[in-house]
mmCIF file of C-alpha atoms in Angstrom:
data_model
loop_
_atom_site.group_PDB
_atom_site.id
_atom_site.type_symbol
_atom_site.label_atom_id
_atom_site.label_comp_id
_atom_site.label_asym_id
_atom_site.label_seq_id
_atom_site.Cartn_x
_atom_site.Cartn_y
_atom_site.Cartn_z
ATOM 1 C CA UNK A 1 9.234 -39.053 51.819
ATOM 2 C CA UNK A 2 7.394 -37.449 54.716
ATOM 3 C CA UNK A 3 5.770 -40.781 55.609
ATOM 4 C CA UNK A 4 9.133 -42.554 55.645
ATOM 5 C CA UNK A 5 10.644 -39.971 57.993
ATOM 6 C CA UNK A 6 7.531 -40.064 60.181
ATOM 7 C CA UNK A 7 7.708 -43.840 60.561
ATOM 8 C CA UNK A 8 11.477 -43.701 61.154
ATOM 9 C CA UNK A 9 10.880 -41.070 63.843
ATOM 10 C CA UNK A 10 8.301 -43.265 65.560
ATOM 11 C CA UNK A 11 10.535 -46.315 65.354
ATOM 12 C CA UNK A 12 13.555 -44.508 66.763
ATOM 13 C CA UNK A 13 11.386 -43.122 69.579
ATOM 14 C CA UNK A 14 10.215 -46.609 70.536
ATOM 15 C CA UNK A 15 13.727 -48.013 70.347
ATOM 16 C CA UNK A 16 15.015 -45.077 72.390
ATOM 17 C CA UNK A 17 12.517 -45.764 75.164
ATOM 18 C CA UNK A 18 13.327 -49.478 75.172
ATOM 19 C CA UNK A 19 17.093 -48.972 75.096
ATOM 20 C CA UNK A 20 16.896 -46.391 77.892
ATOM 21 C CA UNK A 21 14.961 -48.774 80.139
ATOM 22 C CA UNK A 22 17.462 -51.582 79.425
ATOM 23 C CA UNK A 23 20.408 -49.243 80.074
ATOM 24 C CA UNK A 24 18.803 -48.134 83.325
ATOM 25 C CA UNK A 25 18.288 -51.715 84.489
ATOM 26 C CA UNK A 26 21.817 -52.784 83.551
ATOM 27 C CA UNK A 27 23.368 -49.799 85.297
ATOM 28 C CA UNK A 28 21.198 -49.397 88.373
ATOM 29 C CA UNK A 29 20.388 -52.900 89.617
ATOM 30 C CA UNK A 30 24.008 -54.076 90.086
ATOM 31 C CA UNK A 31 25.021 -50.688 91.486
ATOM 32 C CA UNK A 32 22.333 -50.842 94.158
ATOM 33 C CA UNK A 33 23.513 -54.363 95.045
ATOM 34 C CA UNK A 34 27.080 -53.037 95.480
ATOM 35 C CA UNK A 35 28.265 -55.045 92.466
ATOM 36 C CA UNK A 36 30.020 -53.730 89.374
ATOM 37 C CA UNK A 37 27.811 -53.086 86.385
ATOM 38 C CA UNK A 38 28.080 -55.666 83.601
ATOM 39 C CA UNK A 39 30.064 -54.742 80.514
ATOM 40 C CA UNK A 40 26.849 -54.747 78.507
ATOM 41 C CA UNK A 41 25.872 -51.362 79.979
ATOM 42 C CA UNK A 42 28.117 -49.483 77.551
ATOM 43 C CA UNK A 43 26.544 -50.719 74.267
ATOM 44 C CA UNK A 44 23.054 -50.253 75.672
ATOM 45 C CA UNK A 45 23.953 -46.741 76.811
ATOM 46 C CA UNK A 46 25.238 -45.949 73.320
ATOM 47 C CA UNK A 47 22.090 -47.462 71.789
ATOM 48 C CA UNK A 48 19.847 -45.405 74.086
ATOM 49 C CA UNK A 49 21.629 -42.172 73.305
ATOM 50 C CA UNK A 50 21.917 -42.880 69.573
ATOM 51 C CA UNK A 51 18.309 -43.911 69.013
ATOM 52 C CA UNK A 52 17.007 -40.983 70.998
ATOM 53 C CA UNK A 53 19.250 -38.630 69.036
ATOM 54 C CA UNK A 54 18.120 -40.149 65.742
ATOM 55 C CA UNK A 55 14.534 -39.722 66.862
ATOM 56 C CA UNK A 56 15.263 -36.054 67.466
ATOM 57 C CA UNK A 57 16.952 -35.606 64.094
ATOM 58 C CA UNK A 58 14.136 -37.297 62.178
ATOM 59 C CA UNK A 59 11.688 -35.240 64.221
ATOM 60 C CA UNK A 60 13.396 -32.053 63.091
ATOM 61 C CA UNK A 61 13.171 -33.227 59.475
ATOM 62 C CA UNK A 62 9.457 -33.830 59.953
ATOM 63 C CA UNK A 63 9.032 -30.378 61.474
ATOM 64 C CA UNK A 64 10.615 -28.730 58.437
ATOM 65 C CA UNK A 65 8.863 -30.939 55.872
ATOM 66 C CA UNK A 66 5.425 -30.763 57.436
ATOM 67 C CA UNK A 67 5.256 -27.134 58.449
ATOM 68 C CA UNK A 68 4.953 -27.872 62.159
ATOM 69 C CA UNK A 69 7.108 -24.954 63.323
ATOM 70 C CA UNK A 70 4.184 -23.054 64.827
ATOM 71 C CA UNK A 71 3.103 -25.967 67.034
ATOM 72 C CA UNK A 72 4.397 -26.558 70.539
ATOM 73 C CA UNK A 73 5.036 -30.308 70.477
ATOM 74 C CA UNK A 74 8.163 -30.205 68.266
ATOM 75 C CA UNK A 75 9.800 -27.877 70.751
ATOM 76 C CA UNK A 76 8.816 -30.147 73.638
ATOM 77 C CA UNK A 77 10.428 -33.015 71.751
ATOM 78 C CA UNK A 78 13.606 -31.049 71.213
ATOM 79 C CA UNK A 79 13.699 -30.158 74.898
ATOM 80 C CA UNK A 80 13.160 -33.818 75.814
ATOM 81 C CA UNK A 81 16.029 -35.000 73.606
ATOM 82 C CA UNK A 82 18.320 -32.436 75.229
ATOM 83 C CA UNK A 83 17.193 -33.369 78.747
ATOM 84 C CA UNK A 84 17.623 -37.069 77.964
ATOM 85 C CA UNK A 85 21.148 -36.422 76.732
ATOM 86 C CA UNK A 86 22.182 -34.352 79.741
ATOM 87 C CA UNK A 87 20.714 -36.885 82.178
ATOM 88 C CA UNK A 88 22.396 -39.700 80.277
ATOM 89 C CA UNK A 89 25.825 -38.115 80.534
ATOM 90 C CA UNK A 90 25.326 -37.424 84.230
ATOM 91 C CA UNK A 91 24.182 -41.015 84.736
ATOM 92 C CA UNK A 92 27.216 -42.403 82.916
ATOM 93 C CA UNK A 93 29.529 -40.249 85.040
ATOM 94 C CA UNK A 94 27.724 -41.282 88.236
ATOM 95 C CA UNK A 95 28.085 -44.937 87.253
ATOM 96 C CA UNK A 96 31.818 -44.456 86.713
ATOM 97 C CA UNK A 97 32.116 -42.750 90.106
ATOM 98 C CA UNK A 98 29.996 -45.379 91.874
ATOM 99 C CA UNK A 99 27.449 -42.828 93.062
ATOM 100 C CA UNK A 100 24.246 -44.844 93.141
ATOM 101 C CA UNK A 101 22.050 -41.949 94.312
ATOM 102 C CA UNK A 102 23.050 -39.653 91.467
ATOM 103 C CA UNK A 103 22.797 -42.567 89.048
ATOM 104 C CA UNK A 104 19.254 -43.353 90.176
ATOM 105 C CA UNK A 105 18.244 -39.704 89.853
ATOM 106 C CA UNK A 106 19.692 -39.378 86.359
ATOM 107 C CA UNK A 107 18.070 -42.610 85.178
ATOM 108 C CA UNK A 108 14.743 -41.586 86.662
ATOM 109 C CA UNK A 109 14.907 -38.267 84.788
ATOM 110 C CA UNK A 110 15.762 -40.055 81.550
ATOM 111 C CA UNK A 111 12.936 -42.573 81.780
ATOM 112 C CA UNK A 112 10.263 -40.152 82.982
ATOM 113 C CA UNK A 113 11.224 -37.644 80.277
ATOM 114 C CA UNK A 114 10.954 -40.191 77.490
ATOM 115 C CA UNK A 115 7.723 -41.740 78.720
ATOM 116 C CA UNK A 116 6.050 -38.358 79.276
ATOM 117 C CA UNK A 117 7.084 -36.984 75.896
ATOM 118 C CA UNK A 118 6.234 -40.228 74.114
ATOM 119 C CA UNK A 119 2.763 -40.074 75.634
ATOM 120 C CA UNK A 120 2.349 -36.398 74.744
ATOM 121 C CA UNK A 121 3.491 -37.007 71.175
ATOM 122 C CA UNK A 122 1.074 -39.892 70.816
ATOM 123 C CA UNK A 123 -1.946 -38.003 72.184
ATOM 124 C CA UNK A 124 -0.978 -34.432 71.100
ATOM 125 C CA UNK A 125 -3.542 -32.680 73.330
ATOM 126 C CA UNK A 126 -2.374 -29.211 72.266
#
């Protein structure tokens, strides 16, 4: 069971990174060109938030099943999921308001957070 949750966690993490990059491209590129964002931004936003959240939930299951509570990387992952969520909501609101600067900042925070944590979780140097 642990292996299944571990692989699900890894898969959701990869899908979360991919969906976040697609959501960022669909939201930011038209906004910077002073065009409305395509309607496809909403399902990709939902996919990015859902897969990242599912990655966090499966990660918490792994933490409890594997006895990883004393390590630091599960807590970094939990912090990253929270930061991704907050930046995602701010990005969605900035897109609705047409604020391209705030949108770019929120998307940058989302992408950098996921890439940094994905790299840390892969290497686990601590």
